[in-house]
Amino acid sequence: MKYHFASDNTAGICPEAWQALAEANVGFQPSYGEDAMTLRACEAFREFFETDCDVYFVFNGTAANSLALSTLCQSYHSVIVGDVSHCETDECGAPEFFSNGSKLLLARTEQGKLALEDVERLIGSRTDLHFPKPRGVSLSQSTELGTVYSPAEVTALTDLAHARGLKVHMDGARFFNGLQAAGCTPAEVTWRAGVDVLCCGGTKLGMAVTEAVVFFDRELGAEFAWRCKQAGQLNSKMRFISAQWLTVLQDATWRRYAAHANALARRLAEGMAQLPEVRILYPTQANAVFAALPEATRLGLAERGWKFYQFIGGGCRFMCSWQQTEADVDALLADARSAAGITTG
Ligand SMILES: *Cc1c(COP(=O)(O)O)cnc(C)c1O
């Protein structure tokens, strides 16, 4: 089977992160994040975002999202999320579990982005004590459908949320892909645009087992260390996580890999769009391509060993990561052409 395009987490660990793991593997160091490397990694985040944010490392995105969301609300509150959001569709109820029952309210999305007027409708729909009080809004950057919010779009959402007393969470499992595509600074699309807490994804970019939870509103993060520990998310050998972040946060690493994956997705979308009866479903702005493929092409690709997801976004999803090459994209396209019955001379 060829898992190249199934997800960006079917890829391995990028060379820089792998080397950082090896370099951190000397001697003895204080555990549970008390080591010098972890202090430096947190400082690197503050430089990256140009602000005095509070940073924690957890093992995966589900934990990052659900623990971050649980800081926004009491059990009788609710969080507005997109109907296609990972929080709603792919976290097995973890946000509700870790917040002791806070309800997720589903807002309509347009091409993966929260529809502003539907968020507004949900905030105002009920104010009586029989309904869980909305206390947070969660958006994904880049979105589950491979689209990207501009800083202005994020600001429009956070302005609305803050005016009504809600805090804002950004699910950044693919933050770096979104950031590269948005073409702005890390600050501009997060705290300067009003985001209160960001889950900053390392794994899908090419790291081993880590996501950072970044509190721009430091008050929200006040007891987060306890939350992490209780949830089994406090890594005792933290230096191996921190060492990776130190290298990945350098422009030369994150930007190169995010740009690479995004460019491959564009190449793939352009190639797919030229096939007969193929429709690209959403603008290819980050590292995902969603396509409606004729049955023969879809089955033909599967027969030729390509694995891709069909349970997200109403079509076939192809993800690109740091690890694929243009040759991989071209091989997939060649097989798609052959499956569609096109012979090339
Ligand atoms: C992959 C992903 C996550 C995190 O998933 P884990 O498998 O728990 O690491 C969170 N949000 C989005 C949008 C994702 O695509």
mmCIF file with all atom_site columns, N, CA and C in Angstrom, residues 81-140:
data_model
loop_
_atom_site.group_PDB
_atom_site.id
_atom_site.type_symbol
_atom_site.label_atom_id
_atom_site.label_alt_id
_atom_site.label_comp_id
_atom_site.label_asym_id
_atom_site.label_entity_id
_atom_site.label_seq_id
_atom_site.pdbx_PDB_ins_code
_atom_site.Cartn_x
_atom_site.Cartn_y
_atom_site.Cartn_z
_atom_site.occupancy
_atom_site.B_iso_or_equiv
_atom_site.pdbx_formal_charge
_atom_site.auth_seq_id
_atom_site.auth_comp_id
_atom_site.auth_asym_id
_atom_site.auth_atom_id
_atom_site.pdbx_PDB_model_num
ATOM 1   N N  . VAL A 1 81  ? -18.172 25.349 17.731 1.00 0.00 ? 81  VAL A N  1
ATOM 2   C CA . VAL A 1 81  ? -17.158 24.783 16.828 1.00 0.00 ? 81  VAL A CA 1
ATOM 3   C C  . VAL A 1 81  ? -17.798 24.592 15.455 1.00 0.00 ? 81  VAL A C  1
ATOM 4   N N  . GLY A 1 82  ? -16.985 24.399 14.447 1.00 0.00 ? 82  GLY A N  1
ATOM 5   C CA . GLY A 1 82  ? -17.503 24.167 13.099 1.00 0.00 ? 82  GLY A CA 1
ATOM 6   C C  . GLY A 1 82  ? -18.076 22.766 12.966 1.00 0.00 ? 82  GLY A C  1
ATOM 7   N N  . ASP A 1 83  ? -19.094 22.637 12.083 1.00 0.00 ? 83  ASP A N  1
ATOM 8   C CA . ASP A 1 83  ? -19.705 21.312 11.917 1.00 0.00 ? 83  ASP A CA 1
ATOM 9   C C  . ASP A 1 83  ? -18.732 20.288 11.327 1.00 0.00 ? 83  ASP A C  1
ATOM 10  N N  . VAL A 1 84  ? -17.673 20.743 10.667 1.00 0.00 ? 84  VAL A N  1
ATOM 11  C CA . VAL A 1 84  ? -16.680 19.804 10.130 1.00 0.00 ? 84  VAL A CA 1
ATOM 12  C C  . VAL A 1 84  ? -15.409 19.775 10.983 1.00 0.00 ? 84  VAL A C  1
ATOM 13  N N  . SER A 1 85  ? -15.467 20.381 12.174 1.00 0.00 ? 85  SER A N  1
ATOM 14  C CA . SER A 1 85  ? -14.236 20.506 12.961 1.00 0.00 ? 85  SER A CA 1
ATOM 15  C C  . SER A 1 85  ? -13.779 19.167 13.536 1.00 0.00 ? 85  SER A C  1
ATOM 16  N N  . HIS A 1 86  ? -12.486 19.036 13.650 1.00 0.00 ? 86  HIS A N  1
ATOM 17  C CA . HIS A 1 86  ? -11.875 17.840 14.241 1.00 0.00 ? 86  HIS A CA 1
ATOM 18  C C  . HIS A 1 86  ? -12.376 17.637 15.667 1.00 0.00 ? 86  HIS A C  1
ATOM 19  N N  . CYS A 1 87  ? -12.550 18.756 16.402 1.00 0.00 ? 87  CYS A N  1
ATOM 20  C CA . CYS A 1 87  ? -13.064 18.696 17.778 1.00 0.00 ? 87  CYS A CA 1
ATOM 21  C C  . CYS A 1 87  ? -14.391 17.952 17.826 1.00 0.00 ? 87  CYS A C  1
ATOM 22  N N  . GLU A 1 88  ? -15.230 18.205 16.828 1.00 0.00 ? 88  GLU A N  1
ATOM 23  C CA . GLU A 1 88  ? -16.550 17.589 16.802 1.00 0.00 ? 88  GLU A CA 1
ATOM 24  C C  . GLU A 1 88  ? -16.509 16.185 16.218 1.00 0.00 ? 88  GLU A C  1
ATOM 25  N N  . THR A 1 89  ? -15.770 16.004 15.127 1.00 0.00 ? 89  THR A N  1
ATOM 26  C CA . THR A 1 89  ? -15.913 14.760 14.367 1.00 0.00 ? 89  THR A CA 1
ATOM 27  C C  . THR A 1 89  ? -14.881 13.691 14.683 1.00 0.00 ? 89  THR A C  1
ATOM 28  N N  . ASP A 1 90  ? -13.747 14.059 15.248 1.00 0.00 ? 90  ASP A N  1
ATOM 29  C CA . ASP A 1 90  ? -12.649 13.097 15.339 1.00 0.00 ? 90  ASP A CA 1
ATOM 30  C C  . ASP A 1 90  ? -11.941 13.050 16.693 1.00 0.00 ? 90  ASP A C  1
ATOM 31  N N  . GLU A 1 91  ? -12.616 13.465 17.756 1.00 0.00 ? 91  GLU A N  1
ATOM 32  C CA . GLU A 1 91  ? -11.938 13.426 19.046 1.00 0.00 ? 91  GLU A CA 1
ATOM 33  C C  . GLU A 1 91  ? -12.711 12.609 20.070 1.00 0.00 ? 91  GLU A C  1
ATOM 34  N N  . CYS A 1 92  ? -13.646 11.827 19.601 1.00 0.00 ? 92  CYS A N  1
ATOM 35  C CA . CYS A 1 92  ? -14.287 10.830 20.454 1.00 0.00 ? 92  CYS A CA 1
ATOM 36  C C  . CYS A 1 92  ? -14.889 11.429 21.732 1.00 0.00 ? 92  CYS A C  1
ATOM 37  N N  . GLY A 1 93  ? -15.330 12.694 21.618 1.00 0.00 ? 93  GLY A N  1
ATOM 38  C CA . GLY A 1 93  ? -15.926 13.326 22.790 1.00 0.00 ? 93  GLY A CA 1
ATOM 39  C C  . GLY A 1 93  ? -14.925 13.816 23.826 1.00 0.00 ? 93  GLY A C  1
ATOM 40  N N  . ALA A 1 94  ? -13.641 13.852 23.459 1.00 0.00 ? 94  ALA A N  1
ATOM 41  C CA . ALA A 1 94  ? -12.638 14.293 24.445 1.00 0.00 ? 94  ALA A CA 1
ATOM 42  C C  . ALA A 1 94  ? -12.854 15.728 24.929 1.00 0.00 ? 94  ALA A C  1
ATOM 43  N N  . PRO A 1 95  ? -13.248 16.677 24.056 1.00 0.00 ? 95  PRO A N  1
ATOM 44  C CA . PRO A 1 95  ? -13.485 18.030 24.579 1.00 0.00 ? 95  PRO A CA 1
ATOM 45  C C  . PRO A 1 95  ? -14.575 18.048 25.653 1.00 0.00 ? 95  PRO A C  1
ATOM 46  N N  . GLU A 1 96  ? -15.639 17.285 25.432 1.00 0.00 ? 96  GLU A N  1
ATOM 47  C CA . GLU A 1 96  ? -16.712 17.226 26.426 1.00 0.00 ? 96  GLU A CA 1
ATOM 48  C C  . GLU A 1 96  ? -16.217 16.510 27.687 1.00 0.00 ? 96  GLU A C  1
ATOM 49  N N  . PHE A 1 97  ? -15.444 15.452 27.489 1.00 0.00 ? 97  PHE A N  1
ATOM 50  C CA . PHE A 1 97  ? -14.942 14.664 28.616 1.00 0.00 ? 97  PHE A CA 1
ATOM 51  C C  . PHE A 1 97  ? -14.018 15.494 29.513 1.00 0.00 ? 97  PHE A C  1
ATOM 52  N N  . PHE A 1 98  ? -13.042 16.168 28.890 1.00 0.00 ? 98  PHE A N  1
ATOM 53  C CA . PHE A 1 98  ? -12.062 16.893 29.704 1.00 0.00 ? 98  PHE A CA 1
ATOM 54  C C  . PHE A 1 98  ? -12.630 18.178 30.304 1.00 0.00 ? 98  PHE A C  1
ATOM 55  N N  . SER A 1 99  ? -13.742 18.663 29.735 1.00 0.00 ? 99  SER A N  1
ATOM 56  C CA . SER A 1 99  ? -14.362 19.851 30.327 1.00 0.00 ? 99  SER A CA 1
ATOM 57  C C  . SER A 1 99  ? -15.526 19.452 31.231 1.00 0.00 ? 99  SER A C  1
ATOM 58  N N  . ASN A 1 100 ? -15.607 18.186 31.541 1.00 0.00 ? 100 ASN A N  1
ATOM 59  C CA . ASN A 1 100 ? -16.663 17.681 32.425 1.00 0.00 ? 100 ASN A CA 1
ATOM 60  C C  . ASN A 1 100 ? -18.059 17.947 31.899 1.00 0.00 ? 100 ASN A C  1
ATOM 61  N N  . GLY A 1 101 ? -18.203 17.898 30.575 1.00 0.00 ? 101 GLY A N  1
ATOM 62  C CA . GLY A 1 101 ? -19.550 17.956 30.012 1.00 0.00 ? 101 GLY A CA 1
ATOM 63  C C  . GLY A 1 101 ? -19.930 19.217 29.272 1.00 0.00 ? 101 GLY A C  1
ATOM 64  N N  . SER A 1 102 ? -19.010 20.161 29.105 1.00 0.00 ? 102 SER A N  1
ATOM 65  C CA . SER A 1 102 ? -19.353 21.350 28.302 1.00 0.00 ? 102 SER A CA 1
ATOM 66  C C  . SER A 1 102 ? -19.786 20.888 26.922 1.00 0.00 ? 102 SER A C  1
ATOM 67  N N  . LYS A 1 103 ? -20.858 21.484 26.448 1.00 0.00 ? 103 LYS A N  1
ATOM 68  C CA . LYS A 1 103 ? -21.421 21.031 25.172 1.00 0.00 ? 103 LYS A CA 1
ATOM 69  C C  . LYS A 1 103 ? -20.754 21.741 23.996 1.00 0.00 ? 103 LYS A C  1
ATOM 70  N N  . LEU A 1 104 ? -20.563 21.012 22.910 1.00 0.00 ? 104 LEU A N  1
ATOM 71  C CA . LEU A 1 104 ? -20.111 21.647 21.676 1.00 0.00 ? 104 LEU A CA 1
ATOM 72  C C  . LEU A 1 104 ? -21.347 22.037 20.876 1.00 0.00 ? 104 LEU A C  1
ATOM 73  N N  . LEU A 1 105 ? -21.402 23.304 20.456 1.00 0.00 ? 105 LEU A N  1
ATOM 74  C CA . LEU A 1 105 ? -22.502 23.774 19.605 1.00 0.00 ? 105 LEU A CA 1
ATOM 75  C C  . LEU A 1 105 ? -21.965 23.877 18.182 1.00 0.00 ? 105 LEU A C  1
ATOM 76  N N  . LEU A 1 106 ? -22.673 23.294 17.232 1.00 0.00 ? 106 LEU A N  1
ATOM 77  C CA . LEU A 1 106 ? -22.162 23.227 15.863 1.00 0.00 ? 106 LEU A CA 1
ATOM 78  C C  . LEU A 1 106 ? -22.603 24.407 15.016 1.00 0.00 ? 106 LEU A C  1
ATOM 79  N N  . ALA A 1 107 ? -21.620 25.131 14.522 1.00 0.00 ? 107 ALA A N  1
ATOM 80  C CA . ALA A 1 107 ? -21.909 26.241 13.615 1.00 0.00 ? 107 ALA A CA 1
ATOM 81  C C  . ALA A 1 107 ? -21.683 25.768 12.186 1.00 0.00 ? 107 ALA A C  1
ATOM 82  N N  . ARG A 1 108 ? -22.438 26.350 11.289 1.00 0.00 ? 108 ARG A N  1
ATOM 83  C CA . ARG A 1 108 ? -22.278 26.057 9.872  1.00 0.00 ? 108 ARG A CA 1
ATOM 84  C C  . ARG A 1 108 ? -20.892 26.543 9.412  1.00 0.00 ? 108 ARG A C  1
ATOM 85  N N  . THR A 1 109 ? -20.325 25.809 8.461  1.00 0.00 ? 109 THR A N  1
ATOM 86  C CA . THR A 1 109 ? -19.048 26.249 7.905  1.00 0.00 ? 109 THR A CA 1
ATOM 87  C C  . THR A 1 109 ? -19.207 26.449 6.406  1.00 0.00 ? 109 THR A C  1
ATOM 88  N N  . GLU A 1 110 ? -18.378 27.341 5.888  1.00 0.00 ? 110 GLU A N  1
ATOM 89  C CA . GLU A 1 110 ? -18.309 27.551 4.434  1.00 0.00 ? 110 GLU A CA 1
ATOM 90  C C  . GLU A 1 110 ? -16.885 27.266 4.027  1.00 0.00 ? 110 GLU A C  1
ATOM 91  N N  . GLN A 1 111 ? -16.711 26.239 3.215  1.00 0.00 ? 111 GLN A N  1
ATOM 92  C CA . GLN A 1 111 ? -15.372 25.792 2.820  1.00 0.00 ? 111 GLN A CA 1
ATOM 93  C C  . GLN A 1 111 ? -14.476 25.605 4.046  1.00 0.00 ? 111 GLN A C  1
ATOM 94  N N  . GLY A 1 112 ? -15.068 25.065 5.090  1.00 0.00 ? 112 GLY A N  1
ATOM 95  C CA . GLY A 1 112 ? -14.297 24.743 6.290  1.00 0.00 ? 112 GLY A CA 1
ATOM 96  C C  . GLY A 1 112 ? -14.209 25.857 7.318  1.00 0.00 ? 112 GLY A C  1
ATOM 97  N N  . LYS A 1 113 ? -14.576 27.077 6.903  1.00 0.00 ? 113 LYS A N  1
ATOM 98  C CA . LYS A 1 113 ? -14.461 28.215 7.836  1.00 0.00 ? 113 LYS A CA 1
ATOM 99  C C  . LYS A 1 113 ? -15.794 28.498 8.501  1.00 0.00 ? 113 LYS A C  1
ATOM 100 N N  . LEU A 1 114 ? -15.737 28.899 9.754  1.00 0.00 ? 114 LEU A N  1
ATOM 101 C CA . LEU A 1 114 ? -16.951 29.225 10.502 1.00 0.00 ? 114 LEU A CA 1
ATOM 102 C C  . LEU A 1 114 ? -17.710 30.353 9.809  1.00 0.00 ? 114 LEU A C  1
ATOM 103 N N  . ALA A 1 115 ? -19.017 30.158 9.639  1.00 0.00 ? 115 ALA A N  1
ATOM 104 C CA . ALA A 1 115 ? -19.852 31.217 9.076  1.00 0.00 ? 115 ALA A CA 1
ATOM 105 C C  . ALA A 1 115 ? -20.185 32.192 10.206 1.00 0.00 ? 115 ALA A C  1
ATOM 106 N N  . LEU A 1 116 ? -19.703 33.424 10.030 1.00 0.00 ? 116 LEU A N  1
ATOM 107 C CA . LEU A 1 116 ? -19.807 34.437 11.086 1.00 0.00 ? 116 LEU A CA 1
ATOM 108 C C  . LEU A 1 116 ? -21.242 34.601 11.605 1.00 0.00 ? 116 LEU A C  1
ATOM 109 N N  . GLU A 1 117 ? -22.191 34.670 10.665 1.00 0.00 ? 117 GLU A N  1
ATOM 110 C CA . GLU A 1 117 ? -23.571 34.933 11.085 1.00 0.00 ? 117 GLU A CA 1
ATOM 111 C C  . GLU A 1 117 ? -24.150 33.739 11.851 1.00 0.00 ? 117 GLU A C  1
ATOM 112 N N  . ASP A 1 118 ? -23.637 32.526 11.569 1.00 0.00 ? 118 ASP A N  1
ATOM 113 C CA . ASP A 1 118 ? -24.145 31.383 12.308 1.00 0.00 ? 118 ASP A CA 1
ATOM 114 C C  . ASP A 1 118 ? -23.558 31.339 13.721 1.00 0.00 ? 118 ASP A C  1
ATOM 115 N N  . VAL A 1 119 ? -22.316 31.802 13.852 1.00 0.00 ? 119 VAL A N  1
ATOM 116 C CA . VAL A 1 119 ? -21.717 31.916 15.184 1.00 0.00 ? 119 VAL A CA 1
ATOM 117 C C  . VAL A 1 119 ? -22.520 32.924 16.000 1.00 0.00 ? 119 VAL A C  1
ATOM 118 N N  . GLU A 1 120 ? -22.845 34.037 15.355 1.00 0.00 ? 120 GLU A N  1
ATOM 119 C CA . GLU A 1 120 ? -23.621 35.072 16.027 1.00 0.00 ? 120 GLU A CA 1
ATOM 120 C C  . GLU A 1 120 ? -25.002 34.544 16.446 1.00 0.00 ? 120 GLU A C  1
ATOM 121 N N  . ARG A 1 121 ? -25.617 33.788 15.539 1.00 0.00 ? 121 ARG A N  1
ATOM 122 C CA . ARG A 1 121 ? -26.937 33.200 15.840 1.00 0.00 ? 121 ARG A CA 1
ATOM 123 C C  . ARG A 1 121 ? -26.841 32.287 17.067 1.00 0.00 ? 121 ARG A C  1
ATOM 124 N N  . LEU A 1 122 ? -25.793 31.450 17.109 1.00 0.00 ? 122 LEU A N  1
ATOM 125 C CA . LEU A 1 122 ? -25.653 30.515 18.222 1.00 0.00 ? 122 LEU A CA 1
ATOM 126 C C  . LEU A 1 122 ? -25.400 31.234 19.545 1.00 0.00 ? 122 LEU A C  1
ATOM 127 N N  . ILE A 1 123 ? -24.594 32.293 19.484 1.00 0.00 ? 123 ILE A N  1
ATOM 128 C CA . ILE A 1 123 ? -24.308 33.042 20.720 1.00 0.00 ? 123 ILE A CA 1
ATOM 129 C C  . ILE A 1 123 ? -25.599 33.618 21.292 1.00 0.00 ? 123 ILE A C  1
ATOM 130 N N  . GLY A 1 124 ? -26.465 34.112 20.359 1.00 0.00 ? 124 GLY A N  1
ATOM 131 C CA . GLY A 1 124 ? -27.661 34.806 20.822 1.00 0.00 ? 124 GLY A CA 1
ATOM 132 C C  . GLY A 1 124 ? -28.899 33.942 20.941 1.00 0.00 ? 124 GLY A C  1
ATOM 133 N N  . SER A 1 125 ? -28.782 32.668 20.537 1.00 0.00 ? 125 SER A N  1
ATOM 134 C CA . SER A 1 125 ? -30.002 31.875 20.400 1.00 0.00 ? 125 SER A CA 1
ATOM 135 C C  . SER A 1 125 ? -30.738 31.687 21.730 1.00 0.00 ? 125 SER A C  1
ATOM 136 N N  . ARG A 1 126 ? -29.977 31.499 22.789 1.00 0.00 ? 126 ARG A N  1
ATOM 137 C CA . ARG A 1 126 ? -30.619 31.275 24.097 1.00 0.00 ? 126 ARG A CA 1
ATOM 138 C C  . ARG A 1 126 ? -29.773 31.921 25.194 1.00 0.00 ? 126 ARG A C  1
ATOM 139 N N  . THR A 1 127 ? -30.419 32.598 26.086 1.00 0.00 ? 127 THR A N  1
ATOM 140 C CA . THR A 1 127 ? -29.663 33.182 27.184 1.00 0.00 ? 127 THR A CA 1
ATOM 141 C C  . THR A 1 127 ? -30.227 32.722 28.526 1.00 0.00 ? 127 THR A C  1
ATOM 142 N N  . ASP A 1 128 ? -31.212 31.824 28.465 1.00 0.00 ? 128 ASP A N  1
ATOM 143 C CA . ASP A 1 128 ? -31.838 31.371 29.708 1.00 0.00 ? 128 ASP A CA 1
ATOM 144 C C  . ASP A 1 128 ? -31.002 30.268 30.348 1.00 0.00 ? 128 ASP A C  1
ATOM 145 N N  . LEU A 1 129 ? -31.326 29.929 31.588 1.00 0.00 ? 129 LEU A N  1
ATOM 146 C CA . LEU A 1 129 ? -30.476 28.995 32.312 1.00 0.00 ? 129 LEU A CA 1
ATOM 147 C C  . LEU A 1 129 ? -30.731 27.526 31.968 1.00 0.00 ? 129 LEU A C  1
ATOM 148 N N  . HIS A 1 130 ? -31.623 27.288 31.004 1.00 0.00 ? 130 HIS A N  1
ATOM 149 C CA . HIS A 1 130 ? -31.861 25.905 30.595 1.00 0.00 ? 130 HIS A CA 1
ATOM 150 C C  . HIS A 1 130 ? -30.930 25.467 29.474 1.00 0.00 ? 130 HIS A C  1
ATOM 151 N N  . PHE A 1 131 ? -30.146 26.409 28.976 1.00 0.00 ? 131 PHE A N  1
ATOM 152 C CA . PHE A 1 131 ? -29.283 26.145 27.820 1.00 0.00 ? 131 PHE A CA 1
ATOM 153 C C  . PHE A 1 131 ? -27.828 26.381 28.227 1.00 0.00 ? 131 PHE A C  1
ATOM 154 N N  . PRO A 1 132 ? -26.886 25.503 27.799 1.00 0.00 ? 132 PRO A N  1
ATOM 155 C CA . PRO A 1 132 ? -25.483 25.720 28.184 1.00 0.00 ? 132 PRO A CA 1
ATOM 156 C C  . PRO A 1 132 ? -24.950 27.029 27.603 1.00 0.00 ? 132 PRO A C  1
ATOM 157 N N  . LYS A 1 133 ? -24.449 27.856 28.467 1.00 0.00 ? 133 LYS A N  1
ATOM 158 C CA . LYS A 1 133 ? -24.061 29.215 28.084 1.00 0.00 ? 133 LYS A CA 1
ATOM 159 C C  . LYS A 1 133 ? -22.808 29.207 27.190 1.00 0.00 ? 133 LYS A C  1
ATOM 160 N N  . PRO A 1 134 ? -22.886 29.789 26.004 1.00 0.00 ? 134 PRO A N  1
ATOM 161 C CA . PRO A 1 134 ? -21.701 29.824 25.122 1.00 0.00 ? 134 PRO A CA 1
ATOM 162 C C  . PRO A 1 134 ? -20.554 30.593 25.766 1.00 0.00 ? 134 PRO A C  1
ATOM 163 N N  . ARG A 1 135 ? -19.387 29.979 25.781 1.00 0.00 ? 135 ARG A N  1
ATOM 164 C CA . ARG A 1 135 ? -18.257 30.622 26.452 1.00 0.00 ? 135 ARG A CA 1
ATOM 165 C C  . ARG A 1 135 ? -16.992 30.618 25.614 1.00 0.00 ? 135 ARG A C  1
ATOM 166 N N  . GLY A 1 136 ? -17.018 29.834 24.521 1.00 0.00 ? 136 GLY A N  1
ATOM 167 C CA . GLY A 1 136 ? -15.830 29.788 23.676 1.00 0.00 ? 136 GLY A CA 1
ATOM 168 C C  . GLY A 1 136 ? -16.198 29.569 22.227 1.00 0.00 ? 136 GLY A C  1
ATOM 169 N N  . VAL A 1 137 ? -15.260 29.971 21.345 1.00 0.00 ? 137 VAL A N  1
ATOM 170 C CA . VAL A 1 137 ? -15.381 29.686 19.914 1.00 0.00 ? 137 VAL A CA 1
ATOM 171 C C  . VAL A 1 137 ? -14.077 29.029 19.495 1.00 0.00 ? 137 VAL A C  1
ATOM 172 N N  . SER A 1 138 ? -14.191 27.999 18.659 1.00 0.00 ? 138 SER A N  1
ATOM 173 C CA . SER A 1 138 ? -12.991 27.316 18.196 1.00 0.00 ? 138 SER A CA 1
ATOM 174 C C  . SER A 1 138 ? -12.946 27.316 16.680 1.00 0.00 ? 138 SER A C  1
ATOM 175 N N  . LEU A 1 139 ? -11.819 27.757 16.124 1.00 0.00 ? 139 LEU A N  1
ATOM 176 C CA . LEU A 1 139 ? -11.636 27.709 14.674 1.00 0.00 ? 139 LEU A CA 1
ATOM 177 C C  . LEU A 1 139 ? -10.352 26.955 14.359 1.00 0.00 ? 139 LEU A C  1
ATOM 178 N N  . SER A 1 140 ? -10.264 26.398 13.173 1.00 0.00 ? 140 SER A N  1
ATOM 179 C CA . SER A 1 140 ? -9.084  25.620 12.790 1.00 0.00 ? 140 SER A CA 1
ATOM 180 C C  . SER A 1 140 ? -8.296  26.344 11.713 1.00 0.00 ? 140 SER A C  1
#
